[in-house]
Coordinates of C-alpha atoms and ligand atoms in Angstrom, one line a residue:
M1 CA 113.4 266.6 88.7
F2 CA 116.1 269.3 88.6
P3 CA 119.6 268.5 87.3
A4 CA 122.6 269.2 89.5
A5 CA 124.1 271.3 86.7
I6 CA 123.2 272.9 83.4
D7 CA 125.6 273.9 80.6
V8 CA 123.5 276.7 79.1
P9 CA 122.6 280.2 80.5
P10 CA 119.8 280.0 83.1
A11 CA 117.2 281.7 80.9
T12 CA 117.8 279.2 78.1
Y13 CA 117.3 276.3 80.5
L14 CA 114.2 277.8 82.0
D15 CA 112.7 278.4 78.5
Q16 CA 113.1 274.6 77.9
L17 CA 111.7 273.8 81.3
G18 CA 108.5 275.8 81.0
T19 CA 107.3 279.4 80.6
I20 CA 109.1 282.4 82.1
F21 CA 106.1 284.6 83.2
T22 CA 108.1 287.3 84.9
R23 CA 111.6 288.5 85.2
F24 CA 113.2 290.6 88.0
G25 CA 116.3 292.2 86.7
T26 CA 116.3 295.9 87.4
Q27 CA 117.2 295.3 91.1
D28 CA 120.4 297.1 92.2
S29 CA 121.6 293.8 93.5
G30 CA 122.7 292.7 90.0
N31 CA 120.8 289.5 90.4
V32 CA 118.4 288.3 87.7
S33 CA 115.4 286.2 88.8
Y34 CA 112.5 284.6 87.0
G35 CA 109.0 283.4 87.7
V36 CA 108.7 280.1 85.8
R37 CA 105.6 278.0 85.3
T38 CA 105.8 274.3 84.3
G39 CA 102.3 272.6 84.2
A40 CA 100.7 273.4 87.5
A41 CA 103.9 274.3 89.3
R42 CA 105.4 277.7 89.7
Y43 CA 109.0 278.5 90.7
F44 CA 111.0 281.6 91.7
V45 CA 114.4 281.1 90.2
K46 CA 117.3 283.4 91.2
S47 CA 120.7 283.8 89.6
A48 CA 123.6 286.1 90.0
G49 CA 123.0 287.7 86.6
D50 CA 125.5 288.5 83.9
P51 CA 129.1 287.8 85.0
A52 CA 130.2 290.8 83.0
D53 CA 127.7 293.1 84.8
T54 CA 129.9 295.3 87.1
R55 CA 127.3 298.1 87.6
P56 CA 125.9 296.8 90.9
Y57 CA 127.6 297.5 94.2
L58 CA 128.7 293.8 94.3
D59 CA 130.7 292.2 91.5
F60 CA 129.8 288.8 90.1
A61 CA 131.9 286.9 92.6
G62 CA 130.3 288.8 95.5
R63 CA 126.8 288.1 94.1
V64 CA 127.7 284.4 93.8
D65 CA 128.9 284.3 97.5
L66 CA 125.5 285.8 98.6
L67 CA 123.6 283.2 96.7
R68 CA 125.6 280.5 98.3
T69 CA 124.8 282.1 101.7
A70 CA 121.1 282.1 100.7
A71 CA 121.2 278.4 99.9
E72 CA 122.9 277.6 103.2
L73 CA 120.4 279.6 105.1
A74 CA 117.4 278.0 103.4
R75 CA 118.8 274.5 104.0
S76 CA 119.8 275.1 107.6
V77 CA 116.4 276.7 108.7
P78 CA 113.4 275.4 106.8
H79 CA 110.4 277.4 108.0
P80 CA 106.9 277.8 106.7
V81 CA 107.3 281.5 106.3
V82 CA 110.3 281.1 103.9
P83 CA 109.9 279.8 100.3
E84 CA 111.1 276.2 100.1
L85 CA 114.4 275.8 98.2
H86 CA 113.9 273.0 95.8
A87 CA 117.3 272.9 94.1
V88 CA 120.6 274.6 93.4
L89 CA 121.8 274.1 89.8
E90 CA 125.4 274.9 88.9
S91 CA 125.5 276.9 85.6
P92 CA 128.1 278.9 83.6
A93 CA 126.6 281.9 85.3
G94 CA 127.0 280.6 88.8
P95 CA 124.5 278.9 91.1
V96 CA 120.8 279.0 90.1
L97 CA 118.5 278.8 93.1
V98 CA 115.1 277.2 92.4
Y99 CA 112.6 278.3 95.1
E100 CA 108.9 277.7 95.6
W101 CA 106.9 280.7 94.1
R102 CA 104.9 282.7 96.6
D103 CA 102.1 285.1 95.9
G104 CA 102.2 288.4 97.7
E105 CA 102.9 292.1 97.4
L106 CA 106.1 293.8 98.5
L107 CA 105.7 295.6 101.8
H108 CA 108.5 298.0 100.7
E109 CA 106.0 299.6 98.2
P110 CA 104.5 302.6 100.0
A111 CA 100.9 301.9 98.9
V112 CA 101.3 298.2 100.0
R113 CA 102.8 299.1 103.3
E114 CA 100.0 301.5 104.0
R115 CA 97.4 298.9 103.2
F116 CA 99.1 296.5 105.5
Q117 CA 99.4 299.0 108.3
A118 CA 95.6 299.6 108.1
L119 CA 94.8 295.9 108.7
P120 CA 93.3 294.8 112.1
T121 CA 95.9 294.7 114.8
A122 CA 95.4 290.9 115.3
E123 CA 96.2 290.3 111.6
I124 CA 99.4 292.4 111.7
L125 CA 100.4 290.6 114.9
A126 CA 99.9 287.2 113.3
A127 CA 102.4 288.3 110.5
L128 CA 104.9 289.6 113.0
D129 CA 104.6 286.4 115.0
A130 CA 105.5 284.4 111.9
L131 CA 108.5 286.7 111.2
Y132 CA 109.6 286.5 114.9
D133 CA 109.2 282.7 115.0
L134 CA 111.4 282.4 111.9
H135 CA 114.1 284.5 113.6
V136 CA 114.1 282.3 116.7
A137 CA 115.1 279.4 114.5
L138 CA 117.6 281.5 112.5
D139 CA 119.1 282.9 115.8
A140 CA 119.4 279.4 117.3
A141 CA 121.2 278.3 114.1
G142 CA 123.7 281.2 114.5
W143 CA 122.3 283.5 111.8
V144 CA 122.7 287.2 112.4
E145 CA 120.7 289.9 110.7
G146 CA 122.2 291.8 107.8
D147 CA 120.5 294.4 105.6
F148 CA 117.0 293.4 106.6
Y149 CA 114.2 295.7 105.6
D150 CA 110.6 295.5 104.3
G151 CA 111.9 294.7 100.8
A152 CA 112.3 291.2 102.2
L153 CA 108.6 290.8 103.0
L154 CA 105.8 289.8 100.7
Y155 CA 102.2 289.8 102.0
D156 CA 99.3 287.9 100.4
F157 CA 96.3 290.0 101.5
T158 CA 93.9 287.3 100.3
A159 CA 95.5 284.3 102.1
R160 CA 96.7 286.6 104.9
R161 CA 100.1 285.0 104.6
L162 CA 103.5 286.6 105.1
T163 CA 106.6 285.4 103.1
V164 CA 110.1 286.3 104.1
M165 CA 112.7 286.2 101.2
D166 CA 116.0 287.7 100.2
L167 CA 117.9 287.0 103.4
D168 CA 121.0 286.6 101.3
T169 CA 122.9 289.2 103.3
Y170 CA 122.5 287.5 106.7
H171 CA 125.7 286.2 108.3
R172 CA 126.4 282.9 110.0
G173 CA 127.8 284.1 113.3
P174 CA 128.5 287.5 114.7
Y175 CA 130.5 289.9 112.5
R176 CA 132.1 293.4 112.6
N177 CA 130.9 296.4 110.8
T178 CA 133.7 297.0 108.2
M179 CA 131.9 299.8 106.3
G180 CA 130.8 302.6 108.7
R181 CA 127.3 303.1 107.5
M182 CA 126.4 299.7 106.2
F183 CA 124.0 298.9 103.4
G184 CA 120.4 299.1 104.6
S185 CA 117.4 301.1 105.2
S186 CA 117.9 303.5 108.1
R187 CA 114.4 302.9 109.5
F188 CA 115.4 299.4 110.3
M189 CA 119.1 299.7 111.1
A190 CA 120.6 299.3 114.6
P191 CA 123.1 301.9 115.8
E192 CA 126.1 299.4 115.4
E193 CA 125.2 299.2 111.7
H194 CA 126.4 302.9 111.5
V195 CA 129.7 302.5 113.4
L196 CA 132.9 301.2 111.9
G197 CA 134.3 298.3 113.8
A198 CA 131.2 297.7 115.9
P199 CA 130.1 294.2 116.6
V200 CA 126.9 293.0 114.8
D201 CA 125.3 290.1 116.5
T202 CA 122.1 288.6 118.0
R203 CA 121.5 291.9 119.8
T204 CA 121.3 293.5 116.4
T205 CA 118.8 291.0 115.2
A206 CA 116.6 291.9 118.2
Y207 CA 116.8 295.6 117.4
V208 CA 116.0 295.2 113.8
M209 CA 113.1 293.0 114.4
A210 CA 111.7 295.4 116.9
R211 CA 112.1 298.3 114.4
T212 CA 110.2 296.2 111.9
A213 CA 107.2 296.0 114.3
L214 CA 107.4 299.7 115.0
V215 CA 107.3 300.4 111.2
L216 CA 104.5 297.9 110.4
L217 CA 102.3 298.2 113.4
P218 CA 101.4 301.9 113.7
D219 CA 99.4 301.6 116.9
P220 CA 100.9 298.8 119.0
P221 CA 99.1 297.7 122.2
P222 CA 100.8 299.4 125.1
E223 CA 102.4 296.2 126.6
L224 CA 103.9 295.3 123.2
H225 CA 105.0 298.9 122.6
Q226 CA 106.9 298.8 125.8
V227 CA 108.9 295.7 124.7
L228 CA 109.6 297.4 121.3
I229 CA 110.9 300.6 123.0
E230 CA 113.1 298.6 125.4
A231 CA 114.5 296.6 122.4
T232 CA 115.4 299.9 120.7
T233 CA 116.7 301.9 123.7
T234 CA 118.2 299.9 126.6
R235 CA 118.2 296.9 124.3
F236 CA 117.9 293.1 125.0
P237 CA 121.1 291.0 125.5
N238 CA 120.1 288.7 122.7
Y239 CA 117.2 287.9 120.3
R240 CA 115.8 285.1 122.5
A241 CA 115.4 287.6 125.4
F242 CA 113.6 290.0 123.2
Y243 CA 111.4 287.2 121.8
D244 CA 110.5 285.9 125.3
A245 CA 109.5 289.4 126.4
W246 CA 107.4 289.8 123.2
L247 CA 105.6 286.5 123.9
T248 CA 104.9 287.4 127.5
A249 CA 103.5 290.8 126.4
S250 CA 101.6 289.1 123.6
S251 CA 99.6 286.8 125.9
T252 CA 98.4 290.0 127.7
T253 CA 97.4 291.5 124.4
A254 CA 95.6 288.3 123.3
D255 CA 93.5 288.4 126.5
N256 CA 92.7 292.1 126.0
L257 CA 91.7 291.6 122.4
A258 CA 89.5 288.7 123.4
N259 CA 87.9 290.7 126.2
R260 CA 87.2 293.6 123.9
S261 CA 85.5 291.5 121.3
R262 CA 83.2 289.9 123.9
Ligands
ADP1 N1 109.8 283.0 96.4 C1 109.3 284.1 95.7 N2 108.1 284.0 95.1 C2 107.7 285.1 94.4 N3 108.3 286.2 94.3 C3 109.5 286.4 94.9 C4 110.1 285.3 95.6 N4 111.3 285.7 96.2 C5 111.4 287.0 95.7 N5 110.4 287.4 95.0 C6 110.2 288.7 94.3 O1 111.4 288.9 93.5 C7 112.0 290.2 93.8 C8 113.5 290.0 93.7 O2 113.9 289.0 94.6 P1 115.1 289.2 95.7 O3 115.3 287.9 96.4 O4 114.7 290.4 96.5 O5 116.3 289.6 94.7 P2 117.5 290.6 94.8 O6 118.6 289.9 95.5 O7 117.7 290.9 93.4 O8 117.0 291.8 95.6 C9 111.5 290.5 95.2 O9 111.4 291.9 95.4 C10 110.1 289.8 95.2 O10 109.1 290.8 94.7
MG2 MG1 115.7 292.2 97.1

């Protein structure tokens, strides 16, 4: 139903397709995105914004590169926690990514994060399990974390459903820190993301995912806490090793939660 290319600006095309019900354009990314409704269907449509906009830290060519990465990532690792990528349209303003719309609130918002942190442990663990399961698939396909933080997480408190989006800054394969302090939120970043020339790889993904649990799960069960501490101190050699340790500890937690509710 979507054409391979359009010859008008994305917003013009979307106005013809249906109704633009929201617009995301104040992001420091420079990207401009839209919520679009056509009949019963809703889409999240992401573009690289105005080619002449040089305010953001990335110029237009850089923004286009990240959107190409996002499309490659979505296609290489389809996963229920990630919005489905329906189409990529070529336009005069670069690629236009048409994703499934997902309801949810941004966990980066302090009030939303606090509400999430106050949920029952089992519900927070279910969301983390979804996030970690996605990262097993990403890791196996060679994807390495880049600039992940809670701004990539939407939570639907009614459906109890996590959505992971905006993984545009992930890298396919290990890379080197060429910036010193890289872009990112310090609460989530691994030490190597602060050190010029340091390798960033599957170990980094493990660290950042462990930090995510430490941020989102204020009172982790002791056996899980131990895995998270190990992941952020002595470290695991790769994401898979972290995930296996997490699963092993989780089965203990599940037993304990079941016993307690008996
Ligand atoms: N599939 C989606 N469905 C609904 N809303 C989304 C979806 N993906 C992203 N969003 C919302 O749009 C905002 C901007 O999208 P994001 O991918 O983070 O763009 P940017 O690259 O500009 O940061 C997000 O903060 C989130 O609130
Ligand atoms: Mg974003």
